[in-house]
Short mmCIF file of N, CA, C and O in Angstrom, two decimals:
data_model
loop_
_atom_site.label_atom_id
_atom_site.label_comp_id
_atom_site.label_asym_id
_atom_site.label_seq_id
_atom_site.Cartn_x
_atom_site.Cartn_y
_atom_site.Cartn_z
N UNK A 181 0.84 -1.16 -0.01
CA UNK A 181 0.02 0.00 0.00
C UNK A 181 0.89 1.23 0.01
O UNK A 181 1.85 1.33 0.77
N UNK A 182 0.60 2.17 -0.84
CA UNK A 182 1.32 3.43 -0.90
C UNK A 182 0.40 4.57 -0.45
O UNK A 182 -0.75 4.64 -0.87
N UNK A 183 0.91 5.45 0.38
CA UNK A 183 0.16 6.66 0.81
C UNK A 183 0.86 7.88 0.24
O UNK A 183 2.07 7.91 0.16
N UNK A 184 0.08 8.86 -0.11
CA UNK A 184 0.72 10.13 -0.54
C UNK A 184 1.03 10.96 0.70
O UNK A 184 0.74 10.56 1.81
N UNK A 185 1.63 12.12 0.52
CA UNK A 185 2.08 12.91 1.67
C UNK A 185 0.94 13.41 2.55
O UNK A 185 1.12 13.72 3.72
N UNK A 186 -0.28 13.51 2.02
CA UNK A 186 -1.42 13.91 2.83
C UNK A 186 -2.00 12.74 3.62
O UNK A 186 -2.95 12.90 4.39
N UNK A 187 -1.50 11.53 3.41
CA UNK A 187 -2.01 10.35 4.11
C UNK A 187 -3.14 9.65 3.40
O UNK A 187 -3.68 8.69 3.92
N UNK A 188 -3.51 10.11 2.21
CA UNK A 188 -4.56 9.42 1.47
C UNK A 188 -4.04 8.11 0.91
O UNK A 188 -2.86 8.00 0.55
N UNK A 189 -4.89 7.16 0.82
CA UNK A 189 -4.51 5.85 0.33
C UNK A 189 -4.46 5.88 -1.19
O UNK A 189 -5.48 6.12 -1.83
N UNK A 190 -3.29 5.60 -1.73
CA UNK A 190 -3.09 5.72 -3.16
C UNK A 190 -3.34 4.38 -3.89
O UNK A 190 -4.22 4.30 -4.72
N UNK A 191 -2.52 3.37 -3.59
CA UNK A 191 -2.57 2.13 -4.38
C UNK A 191 -2.46 0.95 -3.46
O UNK A 191 -1.83 0.99 -2.40
N UNK A 192 -3.06 -0.16 -3.91
CA UNK A 192 -3.03 -1.41 -3.17
C UNK A 192 -3.08 -2.56 -4.18
O UNK A 192 -3.58 -2.38 -5.30
N UNK A 193 -2.53 -3.69 -3.79
CA UNK A 193 -2.58 -4.91 -4.62
C UNK A 193 -3.40 -5.98 -3.93
O UNK A 193 -3.42 -6.06 -2.71
N UNK A 194 -4.08 -6.80 -4.74
CA UNK A 194 -4.93 -7.86 -4.24
C UNK A 194 -4.76 -9.10 -5.09
O UNK A 194 -4.81 -9.01 -6.32
N UNK A 195 -4.54 -10.26 -4.44
CA UNK A 195 -4.54 -11.52 -5.17
C UNK A 195 -6.00 -11.77 -5.57
O UNK A 195 -6.89 -11.82 -4.73
N UNK A 196 -6.25 -11.90 -6.87
CA UNK A 196 -7.62 -11.84 -7.38
C UNK A 196 -7.90 -13.06 -8.26
O UNK A 196 -7.40 -13.17 -9.39
N UNK A 197 -8.78 -13.94 -7.78
CA UNK A 197 -9.19 -15.11 -8.58
C UNK A 197 -10.38 -14.76 -9.47
O UNK A 197 -10.63 -15.43 -10.45
N UNK A 198 -11.13 -13.77 -9.07
CA UNK A 198 -12.36 -13.41 -9.78
C UNK A 198 -13.58 -14.06 -9.18
O UNK A 198 -14.69 -13.84 -9.65
N UNK A 199 -13.40 -14.82 -8.10
CA UNK A 199 -14.53 -15.42 -7.39
C UNK A 199 -15.24 -14.36 -6.53
O UNK A 199 -14.86 -13.19 -6.50
N UNK A 200 -16.26 -14.80 -5.82
CA UNK A 200 -17.07 -13.90 -5.00
C UNK A 200 -16.23 -13.18 -3.95
O UNK A 200 -16.37 -11.96 -3.75
N UNK A 201 -15.37 -13.91 -3.23
CA UNK A 201 -14.61 -13.33 -2.17
C UNK A 201 -13.65 -12.25 -2.64
O UNK A 201 -13.61 -11.16 -2.11
N UNK A 202 -12.85 -12.59 -3.67
CA UNK A 202 -11.86 -11.61 -4.14
C UNK A 202 -12.55 -10.45 -4.87
O UNK A 202 -12.04 -9.31 -4.82
N UNK A 203 -13.69 -10.68 -5.50
CA UNK A 203 -14.40 -9.60 -6.15
C UNK A 203 -14.99 -8.62 -5.13
O UNK A 203 -14.88 -7.40 -5.27
N UNK A 204 -15.51 -9.16 -4.02
CA UNK A 204 -16.01 -8.28 -2.98
C UNK A 204 -14.85 -7.51 -2.34
O UNK A 204 -14.97 -6.31 -2.10
N UNK A 205 -13.73 -8.18 -2.11
CA UNK A 205 -12.56 -7.47 -1.55
C UNK A 205 -12.12 -6.35 -2.49
O UNK A 205 -11.83 -5.23 -2.05
N UNK A 206 -12.07 -6.64 -3.79
CA UNK A 206 -11.68 -5.62 -4.77
C UNK A 206 -12.66 -4.45 -4.76
O UNK A 206 -12.26 -3.29 -4.83
N UNK A 207 -13.93 -4.77 -4.69
CA UNK A 207 -14.95 -3.71 -4.64
C UNK A 207 -14.72 -2.78 -3.44
O UNK A 207 -14.73 -1.56 -3.57
N UNK A 208 -14.50 -3.36 -2.26
CA UNK A 208 -14.27 -2.57 -1.06
C UNK A 208 -12.98 -1.75 -1.17
O UNK A 208 -12.94 -0.59 -0.77
N UNK A 209 -11.96 -2.33 -1.76
CA UNK A 209 -10.70 -1.58 -1.96
C UNK A 209 -10.88 -0.42 -2.94
O UNK A 209 -10.30 0.63 -2.74
N UNK A 210 -11.71 -0.63 -3.95
CA UNK A 210 -11.97 0.43 -4.92
C UNK A 210 -12.67 1.62 -4.27
O UNK A 210 -12.53 2.76 -4.72
N UNK A 211 -13.40 1.39 -3.19
CA UNK A 211 -14.06 2.48 -2.48
C UNK A 211 -13.06 3.31 -1.68
O UNK A 211 -13.35 4.46 -1.33
N UNK A 212 -11.90 2.75 -1.38
CA UNK A 212 -10.92 3.40 -0.47
C UNK A 212 -9.69 3.91 -1.19
O UNK A 212 -9.17 4.95 -0.83
N UNK A 213 -9.23 3.19 -2.21
CA UNK A 213 -7.95 3.51 -2.86
C UNK A 213 -8.15 4.16 -4.20
O UNK A 213 -9.13 3.92 -4.90
N UNK A 214 -7.17 4.96 -4.58
CA UNK A 214 -7.18 5.62 -5.90
C UNK A 214 -6.97 4.60 -7.01
O UNK A 214 -7.55 4.70 -8.08
N UNK A 215 -6.11 3.62 -6.80
CA UNK A 215 -5.82 2.62 -7.81
C UNK A 215 -5.70 1.25 -7.13
O UNK A 215 -5.08 1.14 -6.08
N UNK A 216 -6.30 0.23 -7.74
CA UNK A 216 -6.26 -1.14 -7.22
C UNK A 216 -5.64 -2.06 -8.27
O UNK A 216 -6.11 -2.11 -9.43
N UNK A 217 -4.58 -2.72 -7.87
CA UNK A 217 -3.89 -3.70 -8.75
C UNK A 217 -4.43 -5.07 -8.44
O UNK A 217 -4.26 -5.57 -7.31
N UNK A 218 -5.08 -5.70 -9.40
CA UNK A 218 -5.60 -7.04 -9.22
C UNK A 218 -4.63 -8.04 -9.85
O UNK A 218 -4.33 -7.92 -11.03
N UNK A 219 -4.15 -8.97 -9.05
CA UNK A 219 -3.16 -9.95 -9.50
C UNK A 219 -3.83 -11.30 -9.64
O UNK A 219 -4.20 -11.93 -8.67
N UNK A 220 -4.00 -11.75 -10.89
CA UNK A 220 -4.57 -13.05 -11.17
C UNK A 220 -3.43 -13.96 -11.65
O UNK A 220 -2.72 -13.61 -12.58
N UNK A 221 -3.30 -15.09 -11.00
CA UNK A 221 -2.22 -16.00 -11.33
C UNK A 221 -2.73 -17.12 -12.18
O UNK A 221 -3.80 -17.66 -11.99
N UNK A 222 -1.91 -17.48 -13.16
CA UNK A 222 -2.26 -18.52 -14.12
C UNK A 222 -1.22 -19.63 -14.02
O UNK A 222 -0.02 -19.40 -13.90
N UNK A 223 -1.71 -20.86 -14.03
CA UNK A 223 -0.86 -22.03 -14.25
C UNK A 223 -1.59 -22.98 -15.16
O UNK A 223 -2.79 -22.84 -15.37
N UNK A 224 -0.89 -23.95 -15.70
CA UNK A 224 -1.47 -24.80 -16.74
C UNK A 224 -2.69 -25.60 -16.27
O UNK A 224 -3.47 -26.03 -17.11
N UNK A 225 -2.87 -25.76 -14.98
CA UNK A 225 -4.04 -26.48 -14.49
C UNK A 225 -5.19 -25.58 -14.02
O UNK A 225 -6.18 -26.04 -13.53
N UNK A 226 -5.02 -24.27 -14.19
CA UNK A 226 -6.06 -23.35 -13.71
C UNK A 226 -7.08 -23.08 -14.80
O UNK A 226 -6.77 -23.05 -15.99
N UNK A 227 -8.32 -22.86 -14.35
CA UNK A 227 -9.39 -22.61 -15.29
C UNK A 227 -10.12 -21.29 -15.01
O UNK A 227 -11.06 -20.96 -15.68
N UNK A 228 -9.69 -20.55 -13.97
CA UNK A 228 -10.43 -19.39 -13.53
C UNK A 228 -9.98 -18.08 -14.16
O UNK A 228 -10.56 -17.03 -13.91
N UNK A 229 -8.96 -18.11 -15.00
CA UNK A 229 -8.42 -16.88 -15.58
C UNK A 229 -9.48 -16.10 -16.36
O UNK A 229 -9.64 -14.89 -16.20
N UNK A 230 -10.24 -16.79 -17.19
CA UNK A 230 -11.30 -16.13 -17.98
C UNK A 230 -12.40 -15.58 -17.08
O UNK A 230 -12.94 -14.50 -17.32
N UNK A 231 -12.70 -16.31 -15.99
CA UNK A 231 -13.73 -15.85 -15.05
C UNK A 231 -13.28 -14.54 -14.39
O UNK A 231 -14.10 -13.66 -14.16
N UNK A 232 -12.00 -14.42 -14.10
CA UNK A 232 -11.50 -13.22 -13.46
C UNK A 232 -11.71 -12.02 -14.35
O UNK A 232 -12.06 -10.92 -13.87
N UNK A 233 -11.55 -12.18 -15.66
CA UNK A 233 -11.74 -11.06 -16.61
C UNK A 233 -13.17 -10.53 -16.59
O UNK A 233 -13.40 -9.36 -16.73
N UNK A 234 -14.13 -11.43 -16.41
CA UNK A 234 -15.53 -11.03 -16.39
C UNK A 234 -15.77 -10.08 -15.23
O UNK A 234 -16.36 -9.01 -15.40
N UNK A 235 -15.28 -10.44 -14.05
CA UNK A 235 -15.52 -9.61 -12.87
C UNK A 235 -14.64 -8.35 -12.87
O UNK A 235 -15.04 -7.32 -12.33
N UNK A 236 -13.48 -8.42 -13.49
CA UNK A 236 -12.65 -7.22 -13.65
C UNK A 236 -13.43 -6.19 -14.50
O UNK A 236 -13.46 -5.01 -14.17
N UNK A 237 -14.03 -6.68 -15.57
CA UNK A 237 -14.81 -5.75 -16.42
C UNK A 237 -16.00 -5.15 -15.68
O UNK A 237 -16.30 -3.97 -15.86
N UNK A 238 -16.64 -5.92 -14.81
CA UNK A 238 -17.74 -5.38 -14.03
C UNK A 238 -17.24 -4.30 -13.08
O UNK A 238 -17.86 -3.26 -12.89
N UNK A 239 -16.08 -4.56 -12.43
CA UNK A 239 -15.50 -3.55 -11.56
C UNK A 239 -15.09 -2.30 -12.30
O UNK A 239 -15.30 -1.19 -11.82
N UNK A 240 -14.51 -2.48 -13.50
CA UNK A 240 -14.15 -1.33 -14.30
C UNK A 240 -15.37 -0.53 -14.72
O UNK A 240 -15.31 0.72 -14.76
N UNK A 241 -16.44 -1.19 -15.04
CA UNK A 241 -17.68 -0.48 -15.40
C UNK A 241 -18.21 0.34 -14.21
O UNK A 241 -18.75 1.42 -14.41
N UNK A 242 -18.05 -0.18 -13.01
CA UNK A 242 -18.54 0.51 -11.82
C UNK A 242 -17.63 1.65 -11.39
O UNK A 242 -18.09 2.74 -11.07
N UNK A 243 -16.29 1.42 -11.38
CA UNK A 243 -15.35 2.37 -10.82
C UNK A 243 -14.48 3.10 -11.86
O UNK A 243 -13.79 4.03 -11.50
N UNK A 244 -14.52 2.68 -13.10
CA UNK A 244 -13.68 3.28 -14.12
C UNK A 244 -12.41 2.47 -14.39
O UNK A 244 -11.82 1.92 -13.46
N UNK A 245 -12.03 2.43 -15.64
CA UNK A 245 -10.89 1.57 -16.01
C UNK A 245 -9.54 2.13 -15.54
O UNK A 245 -8.56 1.40 -15.42
N UNK A 246 -9.49 3.43 -15.20
CA UNK A 246 -8.23 4.01 -14.72
C UNK A 246 -7.93 3.60 -13.28
O UNK A 246 -6.81 3.64 -12.81
N UNK A 247 -8.95 3.16 -12.56
CA UNK A 247 -8.77 2.77 -11.15
C UNK A 247 -8.22 1.35 -11.02
O UNK A 247 -7.49 1.06 -10.04
N UNK A 248 -8.52 0.48 -11.99
CA UNK A 248 -8.20 -0.95 -11.84
C UNK A 248 -7.15 -1.35 -12.85
O UNK A 248 -7.29 -1.14 -14.05
N UNK A 249 -6.06 -1.92 -12.32
CA UNK A 249 -5.02 -2.49 -13.15
C UNK A 249 -5.05 -4.00 -12.94
O UNK A 249 -4.88 -4.47 -11.82
N UNK A 250 -5.31 -4.76 -13.99
CA UNK A 250 -5.41 -6.22 -13.88
C UNK A 250 -4.22 -6.86 -14.55
O UNK A 250 -3.92 -6.61 -15.71
N UNK A 251 -3.51 -7.67 -13.79
CA UNK A 251 -2.35 -8.41 -14.30
C UNK A 251 -2.61 -9.91 -14.19
O UNK A 251 -2.98 -10.39 -13.13
N UNK A 252 -2.39 -10.61 -15.29
CA UNK A 252 -2.45 -12.08 -15.28
C UNK A 252 -1.02 -12.57 -15.34
O UNK A 252 -0.30 -12.29 -16.30
N UNK A 253 -0.61 -13.30 -14.32
CA UNK A 253 0.79 -13.66 -14.12
C UNK A 253 0.95 -15.17 -14.14
O UNK A 253 0.29 -15.88 -13.40
N UNK A 254 1.85 -15.64 -14.98
CA UNK A 254 2.12 -17.09 -15.12
C UNK A 254 3.00 -17.57 -13.96
O UNK A 254 4.06 -16.98 -13.71
N UNK A 255 2.55 -18.60 -13.25
CA UNK A 255 3.32 -19.15 -12.15
C UNK A 255 3.73 -20.62 -12.38
O UNK A 255 4.16 -21.30 -11.46
N UNK A 256 3.61 -21.09 -13.61
CA UNK A 256 3.94 -22.47 -13.91
C UNK A 256 5.36 -22.84 -13.48
O UNK A 256 5.57 -23.87 -12.84
N UNK A 257 6.32 -22.01 -13.79
CA UNK A 257 7.71 -22.35 -13.52
C UNK A 257 8.00 -22.47 -12.00
O UNK A 257 8.58 -23.43 -11.55
N UNK A 258 7.54 -21.49 -11.25
CA UNK A 258 7.81 -21.55 -9.81
C UNK A 258 6.98 -22.64 -9.12
O UNK A 258 7.45 -23.32 -8.23
N UNK A 259 5.77 -22.87 -9.61
CA UNK A 259 4.92 -23.96 -9.06
C UNK A 259 5.58 -25.31 -9.34
O UNK A 259 5.59 -26.19 -8.49
N UNK A 260 6.13 -25.45 -10.51
CA UNK A 260 6.82 -26.70 -10.88
C UNK A 260 7.97 -26.96 -9.92
O UNK A 260 8.13 -28.09 -9.44
N UNK A 261 8.76 -25.95 -9.60
CA UNK A 261 9.87 -26.12 -8.66
C UNK A 261 9.37 -26.50 -7.28
O UNK A 261 9.93 -27.37 -6.62
N UNK A 262 8.34 -25.83 -6.79
CA UNK A 262 7.81 -26.09 -5.45
C UNK A 262 7.12 -27.45 -5.35
O UNK A 262 7.32 -28.19 -4.40
N UNK A 263 6.31 -27.76 -6.33
CA UNK A 263 5.43 -28.94 -6.24
C UNK A 263 6.09 -30.21 -6.73
O UNK A 263 6.07 -31.22 -6.05
N UNK A 264 6.70 -30.14 -7.90
CA UNK A 264 7.23 -31.33 -8.53
C UNK A 264 8.69 -31.63 -8.15
O UNK A 264 9.20 -32.68 -8.45
N UNK A 265 9.36 -30.65 -7.51
CA UNK A 265 10.74 -30.86 -7.18
C UNK A 265 10.97 -32.11 -6.35
O UNK A 265 11.77 -32.97 -6.68
N UNK A 266 10.23 -32.28 -5.27
CA UNK A 266 10.38 -33.47 -4.41
C UNK A 266 9.11 -34.29 -4.34
O UNK A 266 9.10 -35.35 -3.77
N UNK A 267 8.03 -33.78 -4.91
CA UNK A 267 6.72 -34.43 -4.77
C UNK A 267 6.74 -35.87 -5.32
O UNK A 267 6.23 -36.78 -4.68
N UNK A 268 7.31 -36.06 -6.50
CA UNK A 268 7.31 -37.40 -7.07
C UNK A 268 8.03 -38.39 -6.18
O UNK A 268 7.58 -39.49 -5.96
N UNK A 269 9.16 -37.96 -5.63
CA UNK A 269 9.91 -38.82 -4.71
C UNK A 269 9.11 -39.08 -3.44
O UNK A 269 8.99 -40.21 -2.96
N UNK A 270 8.51 -38.03 -2.88
CA UNK A 270 7.70 -38.17 -1.65
C UNK A 270 6.48 -39.03 -1.89
O UNK A 270 6.05 -39.78 -0.99
N UNK A 271 5.89 -38.96 -3.07
CA UNK A 271 4.70 -39.78 -3.37
C UNK A 271 5.05 -41.26 -3.33
O UNK A 271 4.30 -42.08 -2.79
N UNK A 272 6.22 -41.59 -3.85
CA UNK A 272 6.66 -43.01 -3.77
C UNK A 272 6.88 -43.44 -2.33
O UNK A 272 6.57 -44.56 -1.94
N UNK A 273 7.39 -42.52 -1.53
CA UNK A 273 7.70 -42.83 -0.13
C UNK A 273 6.45 -42.84 0.75
O UNK A 273 6.27 -43.74 1.58
N UNK A 274 5.51 -41.87 0.55
CA UNK A 274 4.37 -41.70 1.44
C UNK A 274 3.01 -42.06 0.80
O UNK A 274 1.98 -41.96 1.46
N UNK A 275 3.01 -42.42 -0.48
CA UNK A 275 1.77 -42.72 -1.12
C UNK A 275 1.01 -41.45 -1.47
O UNK A 275 1.61 -40.41 -1.72
N UNK A 276 -0.30 -41.52 -1.50
CA UNK A 276 -1.11 -40.37 -1.89
C UNK A 276 -1.42 -39.42 -0.75
O UNK A 276 -2.24 -38.54 -0.89
N UNK A 277 -0.75 -39.57 0.37
CA UNK A 277 -0.93 -38.71 1.52
C UNK A 277 -0.76 -37.22 1.18
O UNK A 277 -1.45 -36.37 1.67
N UNK A 278 0.16 -36.91 0.25
CA UNK A 278 0.48 -35.53 -0.11
C UNK A 278 -0.29 -35.01 -1.33
O UNK A 278 0.02 -33.96 -1.84
N UNK A 279 -1.32 -35.73 -1.74
CA UNK A 279 -2.02 -35.35 -2.97
C UNK A 279 -2.62 -33.93 -2.87
O UNK A 279 -2.68 -33.21 -3.87
N UNK A 280 -3.03 -33.51 -1.68
CA UNK A 280 -3.62 -32.17 -1.54
C UNK A 280 -2.59 -31.03 -1.45
O UNK A 280 -2.96 -29.89 -1.36
N UNK A 281 -1.33 -31.35 -1.51
CA UNK A 281 -0.29 -30.34 -1.39
C UNK A 281 -0.16 -29.48 -2.61
O UNK A 281 0.46 -28.42 -2.57
N UNK A 282 -0.76 -29.86 -3.73
CA UNK A 282 -0.62 -29.06 -4.95
C UNK A 282 -1.23 -27.67 -4.69
O UNK A 282 -0.67 -26.67 -5.11
N UNK A 283 -2.35 -27.59 -4.00
CA UNK A 283 -2.95 -26.28 -3.73
C UNK A 283 -2.02 -25.41 -2.87
O UNK A 283 -1.92 -24.21 -3.11
N UNK A 284 -1.34 -26.00 -1.93
CA UNK A 284 -0.38 -25.27 -1.10
C UNK A 284 0.77 -24.75 -1.93
O UNK A 284 1.17 -23.61 -1.79
N UNK A 285 1.32 -25.59 -2.81
CA UNK A 285 2.41 -25.16 -3.66
C UNK A 285 2.00 -24.02 -4.59
O UNK A 285 2.73 -23.08 -4.81
N UNK A 286 0.79 -24.13 -5.09
CA UNK A 286 0.27 -23.10 -5.97
C UNK A 286 0.12 -21.77 -5.19
O UNK A 286 0.50 -20.72 -5.67
N UNK A 287 -0.44 -21.85 -4.01
CA UNK A 287 -0.63 -20.65 -3.18
C UNK A 287 0.71 -20.01 -2.80
O UNK A 287 0.86 -18.80 -2.87
N UNK A 288 1.71 -20.83 -2.43
CA UNK A 288 3.02 -20.30 -2.11
C UNK A 288 3.63 -19.63 -3.35
O UNK A 288 4.24 -18.58 -3.27
N UNK A 289 3.45 -20.24 -4.50
CA UNK A 289 3.95 -19.63 -5.76
C UNK A 289 3.30 -18.29 -6.03
O UNK A 289 3.97 -17.35 -6.46
N UNK A 290 2.01 -18.16 -5.71
CA UNK A 290 1.32 -16.87 -5.90
C UNK A 290 1.90 -15.81 -4.98
O UNK A 290 2.15 -14.68 -5.40
N UNK A 291 2.09 -16.16 -3.73
CA UNK A 291 2.65 -15.21 -2.76
C UNK A 291 4.08 -14.78 -3.15
O UNK A 291 4.46 -13.62 -3.02
N UNK A 292 4.86 -15.76 -3.61
CA UNK A 292 6.24 -15.47 -4.01
C UNK A 292 6.26 -14.51 -5.20
O UNK A 292 7.05 -13.55 -5.23
N UNK A 293 5.38 -14.73 -6.16
CA UNK A 293 5.32 -13.83 -7.32
C UNK A 293 4.78 -12.45 -6.93
O UNK A 293 5.20 -11.42 -7.47
N UNK A 294 3.87 -12.40 -5.96
CA UNK A 294 3.35 -11.11 -5.50
C UNK A 294 4.45 -10.29 -4.85
O UNK A 294 4.51 -9.08 -5.01
N UNK A 295 5.29 -10.95 -4.10
CA UNK A 295 6.37 -10.28 -3.40
C UNK A 295 7.35 -9.72 -4.42
O UNK A 295 7.83 -8.64 -4.37
#
């Protein structure tokens, strides 16, 4: 978040899937900030990228296109390193116990790219 010298809230970034939760969060941020950066992450197994564009357009219609900056960011490479680096070996060792870890690796990749 950046503030100008008068203390007004200038810009903020939000991890944005385009679902109800992130769209509501973006809406509330648009009421407070001059500019809102929406960060939508893409990887080869994701299907929500097009859905995010629909709600970005709705937000732009409500608040103006100059207020909202939408970035679609590829995280395949970093997700591959996090998830598949040791996962195949661990799967042989532990079985399907770690099958749900893909979501965690994806989320960590999103945070790493946001940083």
